[in-house]
mmCIF file with all atom_site columns, C-alpha atoms in Angstrom:
data_model
loop_
_atom_site.group_PDB
_atom_site.id
_atom_site.type_symbol
_atom_site.label_atom_id
_atom_site.label_alt_id
_atom_site.label_comp_id
_atom_site.label_asym_id
_atom_site.label_entity_id
_atom_site.label_seq_id
_atom_site.pdbx_PDB_ins_code
_atom_site.Cartn_x
_atom_site.Cartn_y
_atom_site.Cartn_z
_atom_site.occupancy
_atom_site.B_iso_or_equiv
_atom_site.pdbx_formal_charge
_atom_site.auth_seq_id
_atom_site.auth_comp_id
_atom_site.auth_asym_id
_atom_site.auth_atom_id
_atom_site.pdbx_PDB_model_num
ATOM 1   C CA . UNK A 1 1   ? 60.523  38.834  -5.033  1.00 52.00 ? 89  UNK A CA 1
ATOM 2   C CA . UNK A 1 2   ? 59.226  36.837  -7.984  1.00 48.00 ? 90  UNK A CA 1
ATOM 3   C CA . UNK A 1 3   ? 58.622  33.858  -5.731  1.00 51.00 ? 91  UNK A CA 1
ATOM 4   C CA . UNK A 1 4   ? 56.575  35.971  -3.312  1.00 53.00 ? 92  UNK A CA 1
ATOM 5   C CA . UNK A 1 5   ? 54.520  37.291  -6.225  1.00 49.00 ? 93  UNK A CA 1
ATOM 6   C CA . UNK A 1 6   ? 53.695  33.729  -7.382  1.00 51.00 ? 94  UNK A CA 1
ATOM 7   C CA . UNK A 1 7   ? 52.796  32.719  -3.819  1.00 45.00 ? 95  UNK A CA 1
ATOM 8   C CA . UNK A 1 8   ? 50.430  35.681  -3.664  1.00 51.00 ? 96  UNK A CA 1
ATOM 9   C CA . UNK A 1 9   ? 48.828  34.764  -7.015  1.00 46.00 ? 97  UNK A CA 1
ATOM 10  C CA . UNK A 1 10  ? 48.379  31.134  -5.972  1.00 50.00 ? 98  UNK A CA 1
ATOM 11  C CA . UNK A 1 11  ? 46.874  32.236  -2.676  1.00 52.00 ? 99  UNK A CA 1
ATOM 12  C CA . UNK A 1 12  ? 44.316  34.450  -4.428  1.00 46.00 ? 100 UNK A CA 1
ATOM 13  C CA . UNK A 1 13  ? 43.366  31.620  -6.828  1.00 52.00 ? 101 UNK A CA 1
ATOM 14  C CA . UNK A 1 14  ? 42.947  29.205  -3.928  1.00 50.00 ? 102 UNK A CA 1
ATOM 15  C CA . UNK A 1 15  ? 40.661  31.634  -2.089  1.00 43.00 ? 103 UNK A CA 1
ATOM 16  C CA . UNK A 1 16  ? 38.535  32.124  -5.236  1.00 49.00 ? 104 UNK A CA 1
ATOM 17  C CA . UNK A 1 17  ? 38.232  28.357  -5.775  1.00 49.00 ? 105 UNK A CA 1
ATOM 18  C CA . UNK A 1 18  ? 37.241  27.849  -2.144  1.00 44.00 ? 106 UNK A CA 1
ATOM 19  C CA . UNK A 1 19  ? 34.698  30.673  -2.383  1.00 44.00 ? 107 UNK A CA 1
ATOM 20  C CA . UNK A 1 20  ? 32.961  29.058  -5.346  1.00 47.00 ? 108 UNK A CA 1
ATOM 21  C CA . UNK A 1 21  ? 33.169  25.515  -3.965  1.00 46.00 ? 109 UNK A CA 1
ATOM 22  C CA . UNK A 1 22  ? 31.932  26.013  -0.393  1.00 40.00 ? 110 UNK A CA 1
ATOM 23  C CA . UNK A 1 23  ? 28.395  27.189  -1.311  1.00 44.00 ? 111 UNK A CA 1
ATOM 24  C CA . UNK A 1 24  ? 28.085  24.287  -3.737  1.00 47.00 ? 112 UNK A CA 1
ATOM 25  C CA . UNK A 1 25  ? 29.142  21.810  -1.045  1.00 41.00 ? 113 UNK A CA 1
ATOM 26  C CA . UNK A 1 26  ? 26.845  23.468  1.458   1.00 39.00 ? 114 UNK A CA 1
ATOM 27  C CA . UNK A 1 27  ? 23.870  23.166  -0.894  1.00 38.00 ? 115 UNK A CA 1
ATOM 28  C CA . UNK A 1 28  ? 24.679  19.514  -1.560  1.00 40.00 ? 116 UNK A CA 1
ATOM 29  C CA . UNK A 1 29  ? 24.978  18.835  2.174   1.00 37.00 ? 117 UNK A CA 1
ATOM 30  C CA . UNK A 1 30  ? 21.693  20.582  2.877   1.00 38.00 ? 118 UNK A CA 1
ATOM 31  C CA . UNK A 1 31  ? 19.924  18.706  0.081   1.00 35.00 ? 119 UNK A CA 1
ATOM 32  C CA . UNK A 1 32  ? 21.055  15.445  1.624   1.00 40.00 ? 120 UNK A CA 1
ATOM 33  C CA . UNK A 1 33  ? 20.251  16.406  5.204   1.00 38.00 ? 121 UNK A CA 1
ATOM 34  C CA . UNK A 1 34  ? 16.876  18.152  4.877   1.00 37.00 ? 122 UNK A CA 1
ATOM 35  C CA . UNK A 1 35  ? 14.351  15.436  5.781   1.00 42.00 ? 123 UNK A CA 1
ATOM 36  C CA . UNK A 1 36  ? 11.343  14.609  3.656   1.00 45.00 ? 124 UNK A CA 1
ATOM 37  C CA . UNK A 1 37  ? 8.278   16.052  5.328   1.00 47.00 ? 125 UNK A CA 1
ATOM 38  C CA . UNK A 1 38  ? 5.252   14.331  3.814   1.00 47.00 ? 126 UNK A CA 1
ATOM 39  C CA . UNK A 1 39  ? 1.819   15.220  5.181   1.00 48.00 ? 127 UNK A CA 1
ATOM 40  C CA . UNK A 1 40  ? 0.246   13.112  7.904   1.00 52.00 ? 128 UNK A CA 1
ATOM 41  C CA . UNK A 1 41  ? -2.025  11.528  5.274   1.00 68.00 ? 129 UNK A CA 1
ATOM 42  C CA . UNK A 1 42  ? 0.916   10.582  3.031   1.00 85.00 ? 130 UNK A CA 1
ATOM 43  C CA . UNK A 1 43  ? -0.481  7.037   2.718   1.00 92.00 ? 131 UNK A CA 1
ATOM 44  C CA . UNK A 1 44  ? -3.898  6.124   1.350   1.00 92.00 ? 132 UNK A CA 1
ATOM 45  C CA . UNK A 1 45  ? -4.177  3.483   4.079   1.00 93.00 ? 133 UNK A CA 1
ATOM 46  C CA . UNK A 1 46  ? -2.034  2.961   7.177   1.00 93.00 ? 134 UNK A CA 1
ATOM 47  C CA . UNK A 1 47  ? -3.859  0.155   9.005   1.00 95.00 ? 135 UNK A CA 1
ATOM 48  C CA . UNK A 1 48  ? -3.791  -3.434  7.725   1.00 95.00 ? 136 UNK A CA 1
ATOM 49  C CA . UNK A 1 49  ? -5.365  -6.668  8.971   1.00 96.00 ? 137 UNK A CA 1
ATOM 50  C CA . UNK A 1 50  ? -3.562  -9.981  8.470   1.00 96.00 ? 138 UNK A CA 1
ATOM 51  C CA . UNK A 1 51  ? -4.062  -13.583 9.546   1.00 96.00 ? 139 UNK A CA 1
ATOM 52  C CA . UNK A 1 52  ? -1.393  -15.590 11.322  1.00 95.00 ? 140 UNK A CA 1
ATOM 53  C CA . UNK A 1 53  ? 0.119   -18.168 8.965   1.00 95.00 ? 141 UNK A CA 1
ATOM 54  C CA . UNK A 1 54  ? -1.459  -16.659 5.807   1.00 95.00 ? 142 UNK A CA 1
ATOM 55  C CA . UNK A 1 55  ? 0.856   -15.088 3.220   1.00 95.00 ? 143 UNK A CA 1
ATOM 56  C CA . UNK A 1 56  ? 0.739   -11.283 3.108   1.00 95.00 ? 144 UNK A CA 1
ATOM 57  C CA . UNK A 1 57  ? -0.161  -9.613  -0.196  1.00 91.00 ? 145 UNK A CA 1
ATOM 58  C CA . UNK A 1 58  ? -0.691  -5.892  0.324   1.00 94.00 ? 146 UNK A CA 1
ATOM 59  C CA . UNK A 1 59  ? 0.587   -2.687  -1.256  1.00 95.00 ? 147 UNK A CA 1
ATOM 60  C CA . UNK A 1 60  ? 1.310   0.656   0.406   1.00 95.00 ? 148 UNK A CA 1
ATOM 61  C CA . UNK A 1 61  ? -0.083  3.502   -1.705  1.00 94.00 ? 149 UNK A CA 1
ATOM 62  C CA . UNK A 1 62  ? 1.535   6.957   -1.264  1.00 93.00 ? 150 UNK A CA 1
ATOM 63  C CA . UNK A 1 63  ? -0.590  10.027  -1.941  1.00 89.00 ? 151 UNK A CA 1
ATOM 64  C CA . UNK A 1 64  ? 2.231   11.801  -3.823  1.00 87.00 ? 152 UNK A CA 1
ATOM 65  C CA . UNK A 1 65  ? 4.281   10.788  -6.845  1.00 88.00 ? 153 UNK A CA 1
ATOM 66  C CA . UNK A 1 66  ? 7.965   9.902   -6.812  1.00 89.00 ? 154 UNK A CA 1
ATOM 67  C CA . UNK A 1 67  ? 7.919   8.343   -3.335  1.00 92.00 ? 155 UNK A CA 1
ATOM 68  C CA . UNK A 1 68  ? 9.752   5.102   -2.589  1.00 94.00 ? 156 UNK A CA 1
ATOM 69  C CA . UNK A 1 69  ? 10.080  3.106   0.602   1.00 95.00 ? 157 UNK A CA 1
ATOM 70  C CA . UNK A 1 70  ? 13.120  2.006   2.560   1.00 94.00 ? 158 UNK A CA 1
ATOM 71  C CA . UNK A 1 71  ? 13.088  -1.820  2.705   1.00 96.00 ? 159 UNK A CA 1
ATOM 72  C CA . UNK A 1 72  ? 12.639  -2.947  6.282   1.00 95.00 ? 160 UNK A CA 1
ATOM 73  C CA . UNK A 1 73  ? 11.429  -5.613  8.688   1.00 94.00 ? 161 UNK A CA 1
ATOM 74  C CA . UNK A 1 74  ? 8.100   -4.387  10.110  1.00 93.00 ? 162 UNK A CA 1
ATOM 75  C CA . UNK A 1 75  ? 6.809   -7.181  12.335  1.00 91.00 ? 163 UNK A CA 1
ATOM 76  C CA . UNK A 1 76  ? 7.307   -10.881 12.952  1.00 90.00 ? 164 UNK A CA 1
ATOM 77  C CA . UNK A 1 77  ? 7.343   -12.345 9.438   1.00 94.00 ? 165 UNK A CA 1
ATOM 78  C CA . UNK A 1 78  ? 6.301   -9.122  7.626   1.00 96.00 ? 166 UNK A CA 1
ATOM 79  C CA . UNK A 1 79  ? 8.582   -6.949  5.487   1.00 96.00 ? 167 UNK A CA 1
ATOM 80  C CA . UNK A 1 80  ? 8.250   -4.012  3.071   1.00 96.00 ? 168 UNK A CA 1
ATOM 81  C CA . UNK A 1 81  ? 10.242  -3.555  -0.144  1.00 96.00 ? 169 UNK A CA 1
ATOM 82  C CA . UNK A 1 82  ? 11.231  -0.408  -2.055  1.00 95.00 ? 170 UNK A CA 1
ATOM 83  C CA . UNK A 1 83  ? 7.995   -0.342  -4.045  1.00 95.00 ? 171 UNK A CA 1
ATOM 84  C CA . UNK A 1 84  ? 5.869   -0.443  -0.878  1.00 95.00 ? 172 UNK A CA 1
ATOM 85  C CA . UNK A 1 85  ? 4.885   -4.104  -1.242  1.00 96.00 ? 173 UNK A CA 1
ATOM 86  C CA . UNK A 1 86  ? 4.119   -5.779  2.081   1.00 97.00 ? 174 UNK A CA 1
ATOM 87  C CA . UNK A 1 87  ? 5.085   -9.443  1.995   1.00 96.00 ? 175 UNK A CA 1
ATOM 88  C CA . UNK A 1 88  ? 5.930   -12.430 4.143   1.00 96.00 ? 176 UNK A CA 1
ATOM 89  C CA . UNK A 1 89  ? 3.962   -14.642 6.517   1.00 96.00 ? 177 UNK A CA 1
ATOM 90  C CA . UNK A 1 90  ? 2.912   -13.381 9.965   1.00 95.00 ? 178 UNK A CA 1
ATOM 91  C CA . UNK A 1 91  ? 4.118   -15.732 12.675  1.00 92.00 ? 179 UNK A CA 1
ATOM 92  C CA . UNK A 1 92  ? 2.622   -14.180 15.797  1.00 93.00 ? 180 UNK A CA 1
ATOM 93  C CA . UNK A 1 93  ? -0.772  -12.597 16.462  1.00 93.00 ? 181 UNK A CA 1
ATOM 94  C CA . UNK A 1 94  ? -0.940  -9.113  17.949  1.00 94.00 ? 182 UNK A CA 1
ATOM 95  C CA . UNK A 1 95  ? -0.993  -5.430  17.052  1.00 95.00 ? 183 UNK A CA 1
ATOM 96  C CA . UNK A 1 96  ? 2.215   -3.869  15.775  1.00 95.00 ? 184 UNK A CA 1
ATOM 97  C CA . UNK A 1 97  ? 2.656   -0.106  15.401  1.00 95.00 ? 185 UNK A CA 1
ATOM 98  C CA . UNK A 1 98  ? 5.845   0.419   13.443  1.00 93.00 ? 186 UNK A CA 1
ATOM 99  C CA . UNK A 1 99  ? 7.293   3.214   11.282  1.00 93.00 ? 187 UNK A CA 1
ATOM 100 C CA . UNK A 1 100 ? 7.760   2.826   7.555   1.00 94.00 ? 188 UNK A CA 1
ATOM 101 C CA . UNK A 1 101 ? 10.167  5.230   5.861   1.00 94.00 ? 189 UNK A CA 1
ATOM 102 C CA . UNK A 1 102 ? 8.956   7.162   2.821   1.00 94.00 ? 190 UNK A CA 1
ATOM 103 C CA . UNK A 1 103 ? 11.789  8.508   0.696   1.00 93.00 ? 191 UNK A CA 1
ATOM 104 C CA . UNK A 1 104 ? 12.144  11.237  -1.925  1.00 87.00 ? 192 UNK A CA 1
ATOM 105 C CA . UNK A 1 105 ? 15.632  11.194  -3.386  1.00 80.00 ? 193 UNK A CA 1
ATOM 106 C CA . UNK A 1 106 ? 18.024  10.642  -0.469  1.00 80.00 ? 194 UNK A CA 1
ATOM 107 C CA . UNK A 1 107 ? 15.711  12.112  2.166   1.00 87.00 ? 195 UNK A CA 1
ATOM 108 C CA . UNK A 1 108 ? 13.470  9.819   4.203   1.00 89.00 ? 196 UNK A CA 1
ATOM 109 C CA . UNK A 1 109 ? 11.010  10.230  7.039   1.00 90.00 ? 197 UNK A CA 1
ATOM 110 C CA . UNK A 1 110 ? 9.039   7.670   9.014   1.00 91.00 ? 198 UNK A CA 1
ATOM 111 C CA . UNK A 1 111 ? 5.279   7.341   9.115   1.00 92.00 ? 199 UNK A CA 1
ATOM 112 C CA . UNK A 1 112 ? 3.522   4.903   11.497  1.00 94.00 ? 200 UNK A CA 1
ATOM 113 C CA . UNK A 1 113 ? 1.843   1.755   10.211  1.00 94.00 ? 201 UNK A CA 1
ATOM 114 C CA . UNK A 1 114 ? -0.580  -0.319  12.274  1.00 96.00 ? 202 UNK A CA 1
ATOM 115 C CA . UNK A 1 115 ? -0.373  -4.032  11.481  1.00 96.00 ? 203 UNK A CA 1
ATOM 116 C CA . UNK A 1 116 ? -3.007  -6.213  13.163  1.00 96.00 ? 204 UNK A CA 1
ATOM 117 C CA . UNK A 1 117 ? -2.280  -9.929  12.990  1.00 96.00 ? 205 UNK A CA 1
ATOM 118 C CA . UNK A 1 118 ? -5.333  -12.035 13.870  1.00 96.00 ? 206 UNK A CA 1
ATOM 119 C CA . UNK A 1 119 ? -5.499  -15.682 14.790  1.00 94.00 ? 207 UNK A CA 1
ATOM 120 C CA . UNK A 1 120 ? -6.644  -17.999 12.016  1.00 94.00 ? 208 UNK A CA 1
ATOM 121 C CA . UNK A 1 121 ? -10.419 -17.999 12.496  1.00 94.00 ? 209 UNK A CA 1
ATOM 122 C CA . UNK A 1 122 ? -12.336 -19.933 9.791   1.00 94.00 ? 210 UNK A CA 1
ATOM 123 C CA . UNK A 1 123 ? -15.045 -18.146 7.819   1.00 96.00 ? 211 UNK A CA 1
ATOM 124 C CA . UNK A 1 124 ? -17.581 -19.025 5.118   1.00 95.00 ? 212 UNK A CA 1
ATOM 125 C CA . UNK A 1 125 ? -19.907 -17.059 2.806   1.00 94.00 ? 213 UNK A CA 1
ATOM 126 C CA . UNK A 1 126 ? -23.475 -16.718 4.047   1.00 89.00 ? 214 UNK A CA 1
ATOM 127 C CA . UNK A 1 127 ? -25.386 -16.078 0.807   1.00 88.00 ? 215 UNK A CA 1
ATOM 128 C CA . UNK A 1 128 ? -24.273 -16.581 -2.809  1.00 95.00 ? 216 UNK A CA 1
ATOM 129 C CA . UNK A 1 129 ? -27.543 -16.804 -4.795  1.00 95.00 ? 217 UNK A CA 1
ATOM 130 C CA . UNK A 1 130 ? -29.578 -13.687 -5.573  1.00 95.00 ? 218 UNK A CA 1
ATOM 131 C CA . UNK A 1 131 ? -32.878 -13.484 -7.489  1.00 95.00 ? 219 UNK A CA 1
ATOM 132 C CA . UNK A 1 132 ? -33.942 -10.380 -9.414  1.00 94.00 ? 220 UNK A CA 1
ATOM 133 C CA . UNK A 1 133 ? -36.304 -9.010  -12.024 1.00 94.00 ? 221 UNK A CA 1
ATOM 134 C CA . UNK A 1 134 ? -35.582 -7.094  -15.196 1.00 95.00 ? 222 UNK A CA 1
ATOM 135 C CA . UNK A 1 135 ? -36.079 -3.376  -14.537 1.00 95.00 ? 223 UNK A CA 1
ATOM 136 C CA . UNK A 1 136 ? -36.247 -3.731  -10.743 1.00 95.00 ? 224 UNK A CA 1
ATOM 137 C CA . UNK A 1 137 ? -33.347 -2.505  -8.542  1.00 96.00 ? 225 UNK A CA 1
ATOM 138 C CA . UNK A 1 138 ? -31.295 -5.084  -6.678  1.00 95.00 ? 226 UNK A CA 1
ATOM 139 C CA . UNK A 1 139 ? -30.375 -4.434  -3.048  1.00 94.00 ? 227 UNK A CA 1
ATOM 140 C CA . UNK A 1 140 ? -28.694 -7.491  -1.553  1.00 94.00 ? 228 UNK A CA 1
ATOM 141 C CA . UNK A 1 141 ? -25.432 -8.358  0.125   1.00 94.00 ? 229 UNK A CA 1
ATOM 142 C CA . UNK A 1 142 ? -22.922 -11.211 0.132   1.00 95.00 ? 230 UNK A CA 1
ATOM 143 C CA . UNK A 1 143 ? -22.543 -12.127 3.780   1.00 89.00 ? 231 UNK A CA 1
ATOM 144 C CA . UNK A 1 144 ? -19.735 -13.846 5.687   1.00 95.00 ? 232 UNK A CA 1
ATOM 145 C CA . UNK A 1 145 ? -20.031 -16.028 8.777   1.00 95.00 ? 233 UNK A CA 1
ATOM 146 C CA . UNK A 1 146 ? -17.030 -16.404 11.078  1.00 95.00 ? 234 UNK A CA 1
ATOM 147 C CA . UNK A 1 147 ? -13.642 -14.766 10.742  1.00 94.00 ? 235 UNK A CA 1
ATOM 148 C CA . UNK A 1 148 ? -11.918 -12.534 13.305  1.00 94.00 ? 236 UNK A CA 1
ATOM 149 C CA . UNK A 1 149 ? -14.372 -10.234 15.141  1.00 92.00 ? 237 UNK A CA 1
ATOM 150 C CA . UNK A 1 150 ? -14.459 -6.638  13.936  1.00 91.00 ? 238 UNK A CA 1
ATOM 151 C CA . UNK A 1 151 ? -12.727 -7.328  10.603  1.00 94.00 ? 239 UNK A CA 1
ATOM 152 C CA . UNK A 1 152 ? -14.609 -6.089  7.532   1.00 93.00 ? 240 UNK A CA 1
ATOM 153 C CA . UNK A 1 153 ? -14.360 -8.517  4.577   1.00 95.00 ? 241 UNK A CA 1
ATOM 154 C CA . UNK A 1 154 ? -13.588 -7.257  1.084   1.00 95.00 ? 242 UNK A CA 1
ATOM 155 C CA . UNK A 1 155 ? -15.067 -8.521  -2.181  1.00 97.00 ? 243 UNK A CA 1
ATOM 156 C CA . UNK A 1 156 ? -13.498 -8.390  -5.656  1.00 96.00 ? 244 UNK A CA 1
ATOM 157 C CA . UNK A 1 157 ? -15.136 -9.493  -8.906  1.00 96.00 ? 245 UNK A CA 1
ATOM 158 C CA . UNK A 1 158 ? -12.396 -11.368 -10.788 1.00 96.00 ? 246 UNK A CA 1
ATOM 159 C CA . UNK A 1 159 ? -14.216 -11.533 -14.151 1.00 95.00 ? 247 UNK A CA 1
ATOM 160 C CA . UNK A 1 160 ? -16.416 -8.505  -14.819 1.00 94.00 ? 248 UNK A CA 1
ATOM 161 C CA . UNK A 1 161 ? -17.612 -9.927  -18.121 1.00 94.00 ? 249 UNK A CA 1
ATOM 162 C CA . UNK A 1 162 ? -19.620 -12.485 -16.144 1.00 94.00 ? 250 UNK A CA 1
ATOM 163 C CA . UNK A 1 163 ? -21.719 -9.768  -14.502 1.00 94.00 ? 251 UNK A CA 1
ATOM 164 C CA . UNK A 1 164 ? -25.150 -9.386  -16.118 1.00 92.00 ? 252 UNK A CA 1
ATOM 165 C CA . UNK A 1 165 ? -25.801 -6.003  -17.740 1.00 93.00 ? 253 UNK A CA 1
ATOM 166 C CA . UNK A 1 166 ? -26.789 -3.346  -15.217 1.00 94.00 ? 254 UNK A CA 1
ATOM 167 C CA . UNK A 1 167 ? -25.697 -5.333  -12.133 1.00 96.00 ? 255 UNK A CA 1
ATOM 168 C CA . UNK A 1 168 ? -22.756 -4.504  -9.837  1.00 95.00 ? 256 UNK A CA 1
ATOM 169 C CA . UNK A 1 169 ? -20.989 -6.188  -6.932  1.00 96.00 ? 257 UNK A CA 1
ATOM 170 C CA . UNK A 1 170 ? -19.184 -3.642  -4.745  1.00 95.00 ? 258 UNK A CA 1
ATOM 171 C CA . UNK A 1 171 ? -16.024 -4.082  -2.653  1.00 95.00 ? 259 UNK A CA 1
ATOM 172 C CA . UNK A 1 172 ? -18.287 -4.231  0.427   1.00 95.00 ? 260 UNK A CA 1
ATOM 173 C CA . UNK A 1 173 ? -20.237 -7.185  -1.011  1.00 95.00 ? 261 UNK A CA 1
ATOM 174 C CA . UNK A 1 174 ? -23.289 -5.139  -1.949  1.00 96.00 ? 262 UNK A CA 1
ATOM 175 C CA . UNK A 1 175 ? -25.169 -6.544  -4.949  1.00 96.00 ? 263 UNK A CA 1
ATOM 176 C CA . UNK A 1 176 ? -26.956 -3.682  -6.699  1.00 96.00 ? 264 UNK A CA 1
ATOM 177 C CA . UNK A 1 177 ? -27.933 -2.139  -9.993  1.00 96.00 ? 265 UNK A CA 1
ATOM 178 C CA . UNK A 1 178 ? -30.913 -2.680  -12.265 1.00 96.00 ? 266 UNK A CA 1
ATOM 179 C CA . UNK A 1 179 ? -30.863 -5.864  -14.410 1.00 95.00 ? 267 UNK A CA 1
ATOM 180 C CA . UNK A 1 180 ? -31.722 -5.260  -18.047 1.00 94.00 ? 268 UNK A CA 1
ATOM 181 C CA . UNK A 1 181 ? -31.628 -8.838  -19.362 1.00 92.00 ? 269 UNK A CA 1
ATOM 182 C CA . UNK A 1 182 ? -33.183 -12.031 -17.982 1.00 94.00 ? 270 UNK A CA 1
ATOM 183 C CA . UNK A 1 183 ? -30.978 -15.064 -17.382 1.00 95.00 ? 271 UNK A CA 1
ATOM 184 C CA . UNK A 1 184 ? -28.724 -16.918 -14.948 1.00 96.00 ? 272 UNK A CA 1
ATOM 185 C CA . UNK A 1 185 ? -25.191 -15.597 -14.390 1.00 96.00 ? 273 UNK A CA 1
ATOM 186 C CA . UNK A 1 186 ? -22.354 -17.131 -12.371 1.00 96.00 ? 274 UNK A CA 1
ATOM 187 C CA . UNK A 1 187 ? -19.903 -14.452 -11.266 1.00 96.00 ? 275 UNK A CA 1
ATOM 188 C CA . UNK A 1 188 ? -16.492 -15.309 -9.719  1.00 97.00 ? 276 UNK A CA 1
ATOM 189 C CA . UNK A 1 189 ? -15.779 -13.225 -6.613  1.00 97.00 ? 277 UNK A CA 1
ATOM 190 C CA . UNK A 1 190 ? -12.721 -13.236 -4.358  1.00 97.00 ? 278 UNK A CA 1
ATOM 191 C CA . UNK A 1 191 ? -13.514 -12.694 -0.675  1.00 97.00 ? 279 UNK A CA 1
ATOM 192 C CA . UNK A 1 192 ? -10.756 -11.684 1.771   1.00 96.00 ? 280 UNK A CA 1
ATOM 193 C CA . UNK A 1 193 ? -11.042 -11.554 5.562   1.00 96.00 ? 281 UNK A CA 1
ATOM 194 C CA . UNK A 1 194 ? -7.862  -10.197 7.199   1.00 95.00 ? 282 UNK A CA 1
ATOM 195 C CA . UNK A 1 195 ? -5.803  -11.452 4.267   1.00 94.00 ? 283 UNK A CA 1
ATOM 196 C CA . UNK A 1 196 ? -7.410  -14.911 4.403   1.00 95.00 ? 284 UNK A CA 1
ATOM 197 C CA . UNK A 1 197 ? -8.882  -15.141 0.894   1.00 95.00 ? 285 UNK A CA 1
ATOM 198 C CA . UNK A 1 198 ? -10.986 -17.593 -1.073  1.00 95.00 ? 286 UNK A CA 1
ATOM 199 C CA . UNK A 1 199 ? -12.771 -17.589 -4.417  1.00 96.00 ? 287 UNK A CA 1
ATOM 200 C CA . UNK A 1 200 ? -16.531 -18.144 -4.603  1.00 96.00 ? 288 UNK A CA 1
ATOM 201 C CA . UNK A 1 201 ? -19.173 -18.109 -7.345  1.00 96.00 ? 289 UNK A CA 1
ATOM 202 C CA . UNK A 1 202 ? -22.123 -15.735 -6.966  1.00 96.00 ? 290 UNK A CA 1
ATOM 203 C CA . UNK A 1 203 ? -25.254 -16.832 -8.858  1.00 96.00 ? 291 UNK A CA 1
ATOM 204 C CA . UNK A 1 204 ? -27.637 -14.165 -10.137 1.00 96.00 ? 292 UNK A CA 1
ATOM 205 C CA . UNK A 1 205 ? -31.052 -15.349 -11.351 1.00 96.00 ? 293 UNK A CA 1
ATOM 206 C CA . UNK A 1 206 ? -32.889 -12.611 -13.272 1.00 95.00 ? 294 UNK A CA 1
ATOM 207 C CA . UNK A 1 207 ? -36.431 -13.198 -14.574 1.00 94.00 ? 295 UNK A CA 1
#
């Protein structure tokens, strides 16, 4: 009789322990299985232009905080790491549409990337010297000859202290602003066409 009573007590305790454990396990399982569902615009940019044989240096930028990326092979010679850095050297020209996985905790979901690898087409700057007058607006543009058709070059000033007061050089190569001081300035600018980059010096002559 005493043994049956202890069996009954142990049975009740086991049921209570199972009752409290199952929901906890279920919640843990659900937390691990529910996929991340970022919005369609979860990346600032999802299309990238590269040049065959030129080292890749790009960064994926998520629109929400706390997102990491699952390291993966994306195309021939191109990979992504956990921070979203695209790296490698494209080996074959073409257009690659491939998913990249954005992760929050242990949940991940793919979003498509479009990687366009162009052949290595030489390019050169078209205009690097710009005259101006103190107090008169500038409206000029750094041009590029050559490069893959349809690819928009980007321009980055690498030393902003060299820019004369009131003058700007935009990422589209537009030279604008209103000069406030006369003089000659030599401004270093990095031009990239489909990942094929070179440094140039832009000369501004203000009278």
